[in-house]
Coordinates of C-alpha atoms (C1' of nucleotides) in Angstrom, one line a residue:
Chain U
X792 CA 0.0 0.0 0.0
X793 CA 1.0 3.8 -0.9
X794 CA 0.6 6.6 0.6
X795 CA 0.7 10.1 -0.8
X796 CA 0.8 13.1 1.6
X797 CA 0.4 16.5 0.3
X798 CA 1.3 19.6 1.7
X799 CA -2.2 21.5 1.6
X800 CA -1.5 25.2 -0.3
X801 CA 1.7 24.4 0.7
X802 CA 3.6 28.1 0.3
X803 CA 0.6 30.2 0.9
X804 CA 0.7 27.6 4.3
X805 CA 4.1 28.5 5.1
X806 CA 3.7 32.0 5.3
X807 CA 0.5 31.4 7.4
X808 CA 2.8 29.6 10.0
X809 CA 4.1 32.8 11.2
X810 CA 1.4 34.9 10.1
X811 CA -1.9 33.6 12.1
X812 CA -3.8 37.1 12.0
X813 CA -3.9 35.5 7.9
X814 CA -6.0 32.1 9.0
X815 CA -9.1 32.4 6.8
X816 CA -7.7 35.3 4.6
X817 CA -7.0 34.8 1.1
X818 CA -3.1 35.0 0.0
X819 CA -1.1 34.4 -3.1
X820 CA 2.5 33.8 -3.8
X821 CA 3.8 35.6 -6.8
X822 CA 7.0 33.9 -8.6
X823 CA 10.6 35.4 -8.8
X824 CA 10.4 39.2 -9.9
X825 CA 6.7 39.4 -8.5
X826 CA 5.4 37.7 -12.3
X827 CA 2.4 35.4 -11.7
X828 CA 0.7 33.4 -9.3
X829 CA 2.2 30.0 -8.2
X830 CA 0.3 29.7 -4.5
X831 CA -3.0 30.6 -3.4
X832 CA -5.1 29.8 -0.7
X833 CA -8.3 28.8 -0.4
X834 CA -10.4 31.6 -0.2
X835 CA -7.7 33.2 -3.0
X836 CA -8.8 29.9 -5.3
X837 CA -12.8 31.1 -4.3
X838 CA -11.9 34.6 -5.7
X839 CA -11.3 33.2 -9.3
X840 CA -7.5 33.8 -9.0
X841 CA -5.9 31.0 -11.8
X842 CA -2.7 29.5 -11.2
X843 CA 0.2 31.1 -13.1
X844 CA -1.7 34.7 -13.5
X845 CA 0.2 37.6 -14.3
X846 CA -0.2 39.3 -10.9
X847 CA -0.5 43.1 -12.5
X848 CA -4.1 41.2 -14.2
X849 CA -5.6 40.6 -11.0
X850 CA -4.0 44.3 -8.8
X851 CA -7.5 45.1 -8.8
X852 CA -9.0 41.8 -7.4
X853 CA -6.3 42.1 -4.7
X854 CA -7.1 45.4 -3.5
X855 CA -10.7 45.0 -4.3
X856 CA -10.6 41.5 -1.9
X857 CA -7.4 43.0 0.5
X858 CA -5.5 39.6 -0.7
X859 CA -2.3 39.4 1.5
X860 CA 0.5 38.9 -1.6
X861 CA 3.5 37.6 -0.8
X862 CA 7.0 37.5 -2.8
X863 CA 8.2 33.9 -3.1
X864 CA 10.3 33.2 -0.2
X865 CA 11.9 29.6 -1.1
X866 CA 14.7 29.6 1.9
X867 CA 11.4 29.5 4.0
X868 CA 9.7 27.0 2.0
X869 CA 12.7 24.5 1.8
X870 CA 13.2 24.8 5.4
X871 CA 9.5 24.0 6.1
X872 CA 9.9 21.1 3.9
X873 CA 12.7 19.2 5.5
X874 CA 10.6 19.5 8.5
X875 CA 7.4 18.1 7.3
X876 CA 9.5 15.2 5.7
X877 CA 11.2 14.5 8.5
X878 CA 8.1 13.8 11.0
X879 CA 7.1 11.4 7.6
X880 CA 10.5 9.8 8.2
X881 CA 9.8 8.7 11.5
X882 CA 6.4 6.5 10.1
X883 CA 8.7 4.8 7.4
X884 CA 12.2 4.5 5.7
X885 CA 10.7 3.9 2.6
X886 CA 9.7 7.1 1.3
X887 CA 10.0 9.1 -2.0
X888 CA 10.3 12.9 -1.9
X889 CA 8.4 13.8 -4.9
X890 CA 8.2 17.1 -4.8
X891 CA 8.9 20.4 -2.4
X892 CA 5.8 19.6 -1.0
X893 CA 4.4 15.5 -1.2
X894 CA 5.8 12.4 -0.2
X895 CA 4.7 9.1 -1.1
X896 CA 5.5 6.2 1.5
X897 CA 5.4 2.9 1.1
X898 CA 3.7 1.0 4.0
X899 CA 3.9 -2.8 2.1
X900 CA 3.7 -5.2 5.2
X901 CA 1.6 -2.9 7.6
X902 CA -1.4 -5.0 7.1
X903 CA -1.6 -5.7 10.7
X904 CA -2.0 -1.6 11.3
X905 CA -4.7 0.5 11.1
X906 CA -3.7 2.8 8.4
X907 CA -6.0 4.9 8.4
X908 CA -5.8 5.6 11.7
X909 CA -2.0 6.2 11.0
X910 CA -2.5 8.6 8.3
X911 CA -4.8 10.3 11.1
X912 CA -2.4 10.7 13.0
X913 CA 0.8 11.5 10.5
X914 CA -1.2 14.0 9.5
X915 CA -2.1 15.1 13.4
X916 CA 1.8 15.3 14.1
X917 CA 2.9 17.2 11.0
X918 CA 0.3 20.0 11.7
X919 CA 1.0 20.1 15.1
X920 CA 4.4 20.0 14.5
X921 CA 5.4 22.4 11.9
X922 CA 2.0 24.2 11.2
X923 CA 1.2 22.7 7.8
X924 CA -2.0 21.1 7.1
X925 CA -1.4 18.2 4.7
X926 CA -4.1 15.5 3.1
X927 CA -3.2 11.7 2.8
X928 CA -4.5 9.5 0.7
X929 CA -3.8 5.4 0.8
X930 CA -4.2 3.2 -2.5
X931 CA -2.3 0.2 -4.1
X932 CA -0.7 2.1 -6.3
X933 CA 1.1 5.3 -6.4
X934 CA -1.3 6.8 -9.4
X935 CA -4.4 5.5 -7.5
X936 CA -3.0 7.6 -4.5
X937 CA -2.8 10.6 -6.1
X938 CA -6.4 10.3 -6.9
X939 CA -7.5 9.0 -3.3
X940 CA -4.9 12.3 -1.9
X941 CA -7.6 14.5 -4.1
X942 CA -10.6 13.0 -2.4
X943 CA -9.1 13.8 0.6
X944 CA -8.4 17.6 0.1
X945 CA -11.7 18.0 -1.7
X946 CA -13.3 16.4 0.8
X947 CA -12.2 17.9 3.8
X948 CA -15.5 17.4 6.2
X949 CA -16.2 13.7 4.9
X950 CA -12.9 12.1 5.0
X951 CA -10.9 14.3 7.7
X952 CA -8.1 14.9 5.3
X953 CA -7.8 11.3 4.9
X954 CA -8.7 8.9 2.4
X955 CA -8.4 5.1 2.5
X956 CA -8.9 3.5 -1.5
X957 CA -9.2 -0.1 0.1
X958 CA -11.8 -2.1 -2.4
X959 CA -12.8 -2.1 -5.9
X960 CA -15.9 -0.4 -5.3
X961 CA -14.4 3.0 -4.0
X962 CA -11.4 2.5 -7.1
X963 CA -14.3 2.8 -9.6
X964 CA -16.5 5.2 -7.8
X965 CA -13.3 7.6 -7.5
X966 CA -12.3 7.0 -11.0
X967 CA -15.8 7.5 -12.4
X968 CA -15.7 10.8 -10.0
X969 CA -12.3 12.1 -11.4
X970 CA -12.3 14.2 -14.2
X971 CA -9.5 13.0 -17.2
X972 CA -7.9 16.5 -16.8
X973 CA -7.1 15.6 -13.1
X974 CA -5.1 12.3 -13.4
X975 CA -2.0 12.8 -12.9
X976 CA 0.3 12.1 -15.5
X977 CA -2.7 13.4 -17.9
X978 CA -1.5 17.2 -19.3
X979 CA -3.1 19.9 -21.1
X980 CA -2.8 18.7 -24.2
X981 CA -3.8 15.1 -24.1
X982 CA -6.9 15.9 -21.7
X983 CA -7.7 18.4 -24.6
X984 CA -7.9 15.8 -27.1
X985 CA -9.4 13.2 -25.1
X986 CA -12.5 15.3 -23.9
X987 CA -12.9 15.9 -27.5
X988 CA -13.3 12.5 -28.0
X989 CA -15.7 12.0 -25.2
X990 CA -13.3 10.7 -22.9
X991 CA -14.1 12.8 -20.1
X992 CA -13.1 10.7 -16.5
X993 CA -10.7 8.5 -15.6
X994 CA -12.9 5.6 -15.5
X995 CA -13.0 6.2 -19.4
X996 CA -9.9 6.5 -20.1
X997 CA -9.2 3.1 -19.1
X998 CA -11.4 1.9 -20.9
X999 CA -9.7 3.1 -24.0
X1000 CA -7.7 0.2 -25.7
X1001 CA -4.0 -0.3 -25.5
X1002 CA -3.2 -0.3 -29.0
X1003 CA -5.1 3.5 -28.9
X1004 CA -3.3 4.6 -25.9
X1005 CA 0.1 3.4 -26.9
X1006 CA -0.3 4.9 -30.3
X1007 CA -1.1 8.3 -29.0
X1008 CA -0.1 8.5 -25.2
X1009 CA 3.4 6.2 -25.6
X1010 CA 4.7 3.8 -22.8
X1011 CA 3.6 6.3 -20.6
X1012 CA 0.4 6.4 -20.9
X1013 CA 0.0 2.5 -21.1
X1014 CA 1.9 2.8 -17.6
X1015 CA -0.8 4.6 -16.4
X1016 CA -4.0 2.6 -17.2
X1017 CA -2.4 0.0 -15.8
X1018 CA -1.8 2.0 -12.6
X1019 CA -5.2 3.4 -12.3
X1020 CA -6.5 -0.4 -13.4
X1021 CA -4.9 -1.1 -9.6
X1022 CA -1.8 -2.8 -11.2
X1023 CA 2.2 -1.6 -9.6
X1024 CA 4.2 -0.3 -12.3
X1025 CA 5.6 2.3 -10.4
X1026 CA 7.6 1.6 -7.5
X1027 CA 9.7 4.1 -5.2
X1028 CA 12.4 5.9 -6.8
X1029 CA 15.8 6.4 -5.0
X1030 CA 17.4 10.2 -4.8
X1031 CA 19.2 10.3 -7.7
X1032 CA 21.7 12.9 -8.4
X1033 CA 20.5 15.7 -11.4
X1034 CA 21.2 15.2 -14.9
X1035 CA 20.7 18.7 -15.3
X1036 CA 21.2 21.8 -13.5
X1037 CA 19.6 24.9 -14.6
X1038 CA 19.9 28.6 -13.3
X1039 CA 17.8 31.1 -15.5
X1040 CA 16.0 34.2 -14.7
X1041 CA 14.0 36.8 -16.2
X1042 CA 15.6 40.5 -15.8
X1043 CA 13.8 43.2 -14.1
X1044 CA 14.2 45.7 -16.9
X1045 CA 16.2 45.1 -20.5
X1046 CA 19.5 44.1 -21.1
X1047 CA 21.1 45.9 -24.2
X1048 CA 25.0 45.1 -24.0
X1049 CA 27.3 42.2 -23.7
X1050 CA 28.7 43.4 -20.9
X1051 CA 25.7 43.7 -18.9
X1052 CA 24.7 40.0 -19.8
X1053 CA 28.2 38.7 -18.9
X1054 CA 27.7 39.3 -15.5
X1055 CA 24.7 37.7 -15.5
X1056 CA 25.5 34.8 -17.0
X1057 CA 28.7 34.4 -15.3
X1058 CA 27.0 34.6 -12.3
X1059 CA 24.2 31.9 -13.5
X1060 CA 27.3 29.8 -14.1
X1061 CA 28.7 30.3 -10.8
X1062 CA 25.1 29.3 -8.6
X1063 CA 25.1 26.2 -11.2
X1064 CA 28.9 24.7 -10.1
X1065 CA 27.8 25.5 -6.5
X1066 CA 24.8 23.2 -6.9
X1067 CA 26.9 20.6 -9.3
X1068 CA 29.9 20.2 -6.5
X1069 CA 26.8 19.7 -3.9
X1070 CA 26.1 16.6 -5.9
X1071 CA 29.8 15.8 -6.3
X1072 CA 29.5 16.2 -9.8
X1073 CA 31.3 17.8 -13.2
X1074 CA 29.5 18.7 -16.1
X1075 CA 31.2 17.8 -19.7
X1076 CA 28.3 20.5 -21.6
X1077 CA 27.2 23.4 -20.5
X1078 CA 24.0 25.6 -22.6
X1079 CA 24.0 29.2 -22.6
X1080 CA 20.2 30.8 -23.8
X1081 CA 19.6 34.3 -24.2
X1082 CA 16.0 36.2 -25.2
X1083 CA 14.0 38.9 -25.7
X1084 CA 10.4 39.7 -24.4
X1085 CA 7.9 37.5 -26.1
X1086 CA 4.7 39.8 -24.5
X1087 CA 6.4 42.6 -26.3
X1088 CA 5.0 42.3 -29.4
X1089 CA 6.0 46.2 -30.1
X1090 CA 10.0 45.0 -30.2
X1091 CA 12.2 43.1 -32.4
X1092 CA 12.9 39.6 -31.4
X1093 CA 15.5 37.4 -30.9
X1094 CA 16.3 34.1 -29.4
X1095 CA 19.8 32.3 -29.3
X1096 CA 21.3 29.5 -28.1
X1097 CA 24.3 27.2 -27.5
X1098 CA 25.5 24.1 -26.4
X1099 CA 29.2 24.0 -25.6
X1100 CA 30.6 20.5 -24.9
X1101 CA 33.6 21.2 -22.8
X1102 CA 36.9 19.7 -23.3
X1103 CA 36.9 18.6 -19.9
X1104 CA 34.6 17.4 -16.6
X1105 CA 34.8 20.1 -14.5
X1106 CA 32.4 22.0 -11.5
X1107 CA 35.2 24.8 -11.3
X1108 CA 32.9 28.1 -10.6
X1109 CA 35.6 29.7 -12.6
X1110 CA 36.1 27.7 -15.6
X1111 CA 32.3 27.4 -15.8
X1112 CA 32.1 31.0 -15.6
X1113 CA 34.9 31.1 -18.8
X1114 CA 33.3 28.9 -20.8
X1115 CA 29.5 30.8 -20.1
X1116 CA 31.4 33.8 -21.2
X1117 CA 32.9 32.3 -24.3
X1118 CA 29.3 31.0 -25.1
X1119 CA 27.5 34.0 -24.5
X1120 CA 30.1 35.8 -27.2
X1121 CA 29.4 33.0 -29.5
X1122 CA 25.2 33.6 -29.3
X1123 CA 25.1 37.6 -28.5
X1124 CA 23.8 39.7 -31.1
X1125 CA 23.8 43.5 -30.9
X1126 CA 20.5 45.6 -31.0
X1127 CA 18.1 43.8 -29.0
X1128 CA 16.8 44.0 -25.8
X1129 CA 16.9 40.8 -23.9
X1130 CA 14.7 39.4 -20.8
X1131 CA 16.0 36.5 -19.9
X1132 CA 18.7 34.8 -20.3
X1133 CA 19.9 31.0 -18.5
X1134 CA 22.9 28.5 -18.0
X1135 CA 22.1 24.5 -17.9
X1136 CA 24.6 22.2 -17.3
X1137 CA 24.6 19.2 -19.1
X1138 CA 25.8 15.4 -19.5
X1139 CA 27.1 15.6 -15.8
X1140 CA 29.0 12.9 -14.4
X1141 CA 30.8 12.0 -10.6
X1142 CA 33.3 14.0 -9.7
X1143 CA 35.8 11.6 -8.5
X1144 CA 36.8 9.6 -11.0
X1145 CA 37.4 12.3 -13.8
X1146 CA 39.0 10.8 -16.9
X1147 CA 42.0 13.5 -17.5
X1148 CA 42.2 14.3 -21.0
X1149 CA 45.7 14.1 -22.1
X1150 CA 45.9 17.3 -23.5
X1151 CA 43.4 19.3 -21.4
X1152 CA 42.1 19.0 -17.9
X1153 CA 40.6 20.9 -15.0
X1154 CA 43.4 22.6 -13.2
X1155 CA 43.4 20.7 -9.8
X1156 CA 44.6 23.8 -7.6
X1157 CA 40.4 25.0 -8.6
X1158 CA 39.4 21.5 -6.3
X1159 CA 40.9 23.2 -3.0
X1160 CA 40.0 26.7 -4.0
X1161 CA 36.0 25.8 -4.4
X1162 CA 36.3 23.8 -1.4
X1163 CA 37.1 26.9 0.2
X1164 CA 34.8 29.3 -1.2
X1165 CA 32.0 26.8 -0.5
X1166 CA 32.9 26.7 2.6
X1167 CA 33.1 30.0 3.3
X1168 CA 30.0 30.8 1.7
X1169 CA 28.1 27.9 3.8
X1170 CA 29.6 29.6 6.7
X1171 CA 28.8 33.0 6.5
X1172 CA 26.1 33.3 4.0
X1173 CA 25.5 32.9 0.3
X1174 CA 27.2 35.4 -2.2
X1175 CA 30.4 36.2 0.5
X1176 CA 32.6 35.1 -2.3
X1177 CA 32.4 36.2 -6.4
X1178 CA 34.5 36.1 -9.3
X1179 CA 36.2 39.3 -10.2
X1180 CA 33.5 39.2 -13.2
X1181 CA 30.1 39.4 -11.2
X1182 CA 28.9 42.1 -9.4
X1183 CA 29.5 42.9 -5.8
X1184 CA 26.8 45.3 -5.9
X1185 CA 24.3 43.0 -6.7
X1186 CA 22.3 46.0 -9.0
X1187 CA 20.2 43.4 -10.6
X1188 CA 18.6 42.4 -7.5
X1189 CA 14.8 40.4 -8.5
X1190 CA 11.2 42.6 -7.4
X1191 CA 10.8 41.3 -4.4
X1192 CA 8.4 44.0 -2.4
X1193 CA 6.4 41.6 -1.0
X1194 CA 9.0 39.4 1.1
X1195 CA 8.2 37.9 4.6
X1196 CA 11.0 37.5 6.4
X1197 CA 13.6 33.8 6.7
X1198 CA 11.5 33.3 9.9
X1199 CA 13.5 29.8 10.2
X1200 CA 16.9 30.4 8.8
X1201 CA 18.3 33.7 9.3
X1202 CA 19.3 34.7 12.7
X1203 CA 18.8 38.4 12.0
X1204 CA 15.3 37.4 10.6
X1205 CA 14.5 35.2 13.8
X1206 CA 10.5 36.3 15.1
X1207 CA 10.9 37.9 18.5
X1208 CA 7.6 38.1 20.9
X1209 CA 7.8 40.7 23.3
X1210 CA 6.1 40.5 26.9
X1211 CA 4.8 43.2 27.8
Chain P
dT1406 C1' 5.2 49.1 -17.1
dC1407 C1' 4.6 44.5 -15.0
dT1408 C1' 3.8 37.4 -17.8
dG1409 C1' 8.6 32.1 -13.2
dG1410 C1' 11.9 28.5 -12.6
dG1411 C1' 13.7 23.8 -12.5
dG1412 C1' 13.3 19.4 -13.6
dT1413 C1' 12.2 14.3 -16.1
dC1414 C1' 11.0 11.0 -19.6
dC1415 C1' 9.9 9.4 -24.3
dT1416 C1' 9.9 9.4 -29.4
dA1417 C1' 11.1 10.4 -34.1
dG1418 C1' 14.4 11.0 -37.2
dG1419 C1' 19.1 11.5 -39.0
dG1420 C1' 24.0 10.1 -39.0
dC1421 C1' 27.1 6.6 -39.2
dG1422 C1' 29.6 2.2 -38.9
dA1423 C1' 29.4 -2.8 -39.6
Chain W
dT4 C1' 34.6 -0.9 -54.7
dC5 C1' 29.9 0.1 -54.5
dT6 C1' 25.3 -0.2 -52.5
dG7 C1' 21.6 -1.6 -49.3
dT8 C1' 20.2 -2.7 -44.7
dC9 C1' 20.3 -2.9 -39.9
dG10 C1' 21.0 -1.3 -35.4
dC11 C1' 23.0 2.0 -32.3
dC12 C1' 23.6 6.6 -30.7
dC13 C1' 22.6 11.3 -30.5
dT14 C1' 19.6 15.3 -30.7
dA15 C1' 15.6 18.1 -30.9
dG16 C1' 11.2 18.6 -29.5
dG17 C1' 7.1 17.5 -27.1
dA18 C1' 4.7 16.0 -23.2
dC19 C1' 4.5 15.9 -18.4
dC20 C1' 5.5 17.1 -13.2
dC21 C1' 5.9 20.5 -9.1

DNA sequence: TCTGGGGTCCTAGGGCGA
DNA sequence: TCTGTCGCCCTAGGACCC
């Protein structure tokens, strides 16, 4: 048996940790530079506020409703995280972190529990715990988990915030309940196609033949009739180190020079070794992007990029930085104004045993150096250390009006109560 | 004026060597 | 030496997830 448990709203509940007066209120979370919606609340979601809305859309529903709007605060939210998936920890070593925010755990051989009278009280000690209301839900399989984890949250009053899928008759009823756009592992465009073709639940689509679904969904698909059919194709995955590492970002105004753009990409460069030695890893490709404003319609555009297989494994912040730079020159065209630009590291491998070309190789003095500068950095915050090439003054700091403070990992940022 | 960021997996199709 | 076929590998692009 699986269980999936599922952070309820889980950044708009994060900020609600610290910000009781906010229970019942709606909230949203905007993305870096303040862009769109990626959180809401409840009573946000009962407003009519979509997921991924340009937040200058909706200024007027947010006034109009007094909708508390955060920045994204993602030091906070990771922090919260490893909380919640600690306290899961302590119910079973199997577990999968899935995402920032769910968890499935295995709990093959509890037949002799009462599970959901554990998932009662999992979800009893995370909330009590750390402050975040989560939703369980229990199923043979990790698909039909997902759905019985959406009865739960839609259900709230009914199930308690926990849903048991334990016989055939509640797998059809939830699968004839379920709408084809919900299943997971069912996007926007397949669900598109599929209503078209009267497929419009769950229980339809497995009634759709293999030969169809194969044809049109691939493997994947097939996967998952078979895991909504209450058949185990999907089992828990290990943590496996990234086969890619991406930094990109969107700029808060336009970017007309090379100059201006080296630093940022350098410094893209430089947060993508950082995470890439984390994982004791070296990258033998790196791709440089740079574009302009697709909204802006009004200005020429342009789109470039590069793929630069290096002649060497390395996770050197410097070299990386050289080679962004060298990429960047390659790709850079003069006269546009670009928005965004991004580094991703590619066909990464483990760091220790590095194949040393014969003619070129990492230079092995960088090994101690980023030791120390990680260090450092670890030590006394993120940033203490840069390359000559990025900018000290930080002048391309994100929008970030709306930021609550690192309630749980910055000492300066620490909540003090006062007695009075 | 202002529209995010970071990932994974799968398939089709072309290049290339046996 | 030339040509056709097969299978492997690589890449781009599309779909999905949070």
């Amino acid at each position: 048996m699986f269980a999936l448990v599922d952070c309820n709203n889980f950044y708009a509940s994060c900020e609600r940790v610290f910000r009781p007066d906010l229970n019942g209120k709606p909230i949203v979370v905007l993305s870096n530079n303040d862009g769109c919606v990626i959180a809401r609340s409840n009573e946000a979601k009962a407003l009519g506020i979509p997921m991924g809305a340009p937040a200058f859309h909706h200024q007027e529903v947010f006034e109009k409703h007094n909708v508390k709007v955060f920045s994204a605060n993602f030091g906070l939210y990771g922090d919260m995280s490893s909380r919640v998936m600690s306290i899961l920890f302590t119910y079973t070593p199997k577990m999968e972190i899935y995402s920032i925010d769910e968890a499935f755990l295995n709990f093959d051989g509890f037949d002799l529990y009462n599970l959901q009278e554990l998932g009662t009280q999992m979800r009893h000690k995370v909330l009590t715990g750390t402050g975040i209301p989560v939703s369980v839900g229990f199923a043979p399989t990790k698909a039909l988990a997902k759905v019985a984890n959406h009865i739960a949250k839609k259900f709230p009053e009914r199930t308690g915030g926990v849903y048991f899928m334990d016989s055939e008759e509640k797998r059809i009823k939830a699968l004839k309940w379920l709408g084809v756009e919900d299943v997971w592992g069912i996007g926007k465009q397949h669900s598109k196609k599929l209503i078209y073709l009267g497929v419009k639940t769950a229980y339809d689509f497995i009634q759709l033949s293999d030969g169809w679904i194969k044809k049109n969904m691939s493997v994947v698909g097939l996967r998952l009739k078979r895991e909504l059919q209450g058949e185990r194709t999907l089992e828990l995955e290990d943590l496996k180190n990234k086969q890619s590492i991406a930094t990109t970002r969107s700029f808060d105004r336009m970017y007309t020079s090379l100059i201006e753009l080296n630093e940022r990409v350098i410094t893209f460069a430089v947060t993508c070794a950082e995470k890439l030695r984390q994982q004791k890893s070296c990258c033998q490709a790196m791709m440089v992007f740079i574009h302009t404003n697709f909204h802006r319609e009004d200005l020429a555009q342009c789109s470039k990029n590069i793929v630069l297989k290096l002649p060497y494994p390395t996770s050197s912040s410097s070299e990386l930085a050289k080679f962004a730079k060298e990429a960047l020159a390659r790709i850079f065209v003069n006269g546009y104004c670009y928005k965004k630009a991004g580094v991703i590291l590619m066909d990464i491998v483990p760091a220790l045993p590095n194949q040393l070309n014969l003619f070129e190789h990492s230079n092995p003095k960088h090994k101690a150096l980023m030791k120390a500068i990680d260090r450092i950095n670890a030590d006394f915050g993120p940033h203490k250390i840069l390359l000559a090439a990025q900018d000290p003054a930080r002048r391309w700091k994100m929008k970030q009006e709306k930021l609550s403070p690192h309630y749980t990992t910055r000492l300066d940022e620490i909540m003090i109560i006062k007695a009075d």
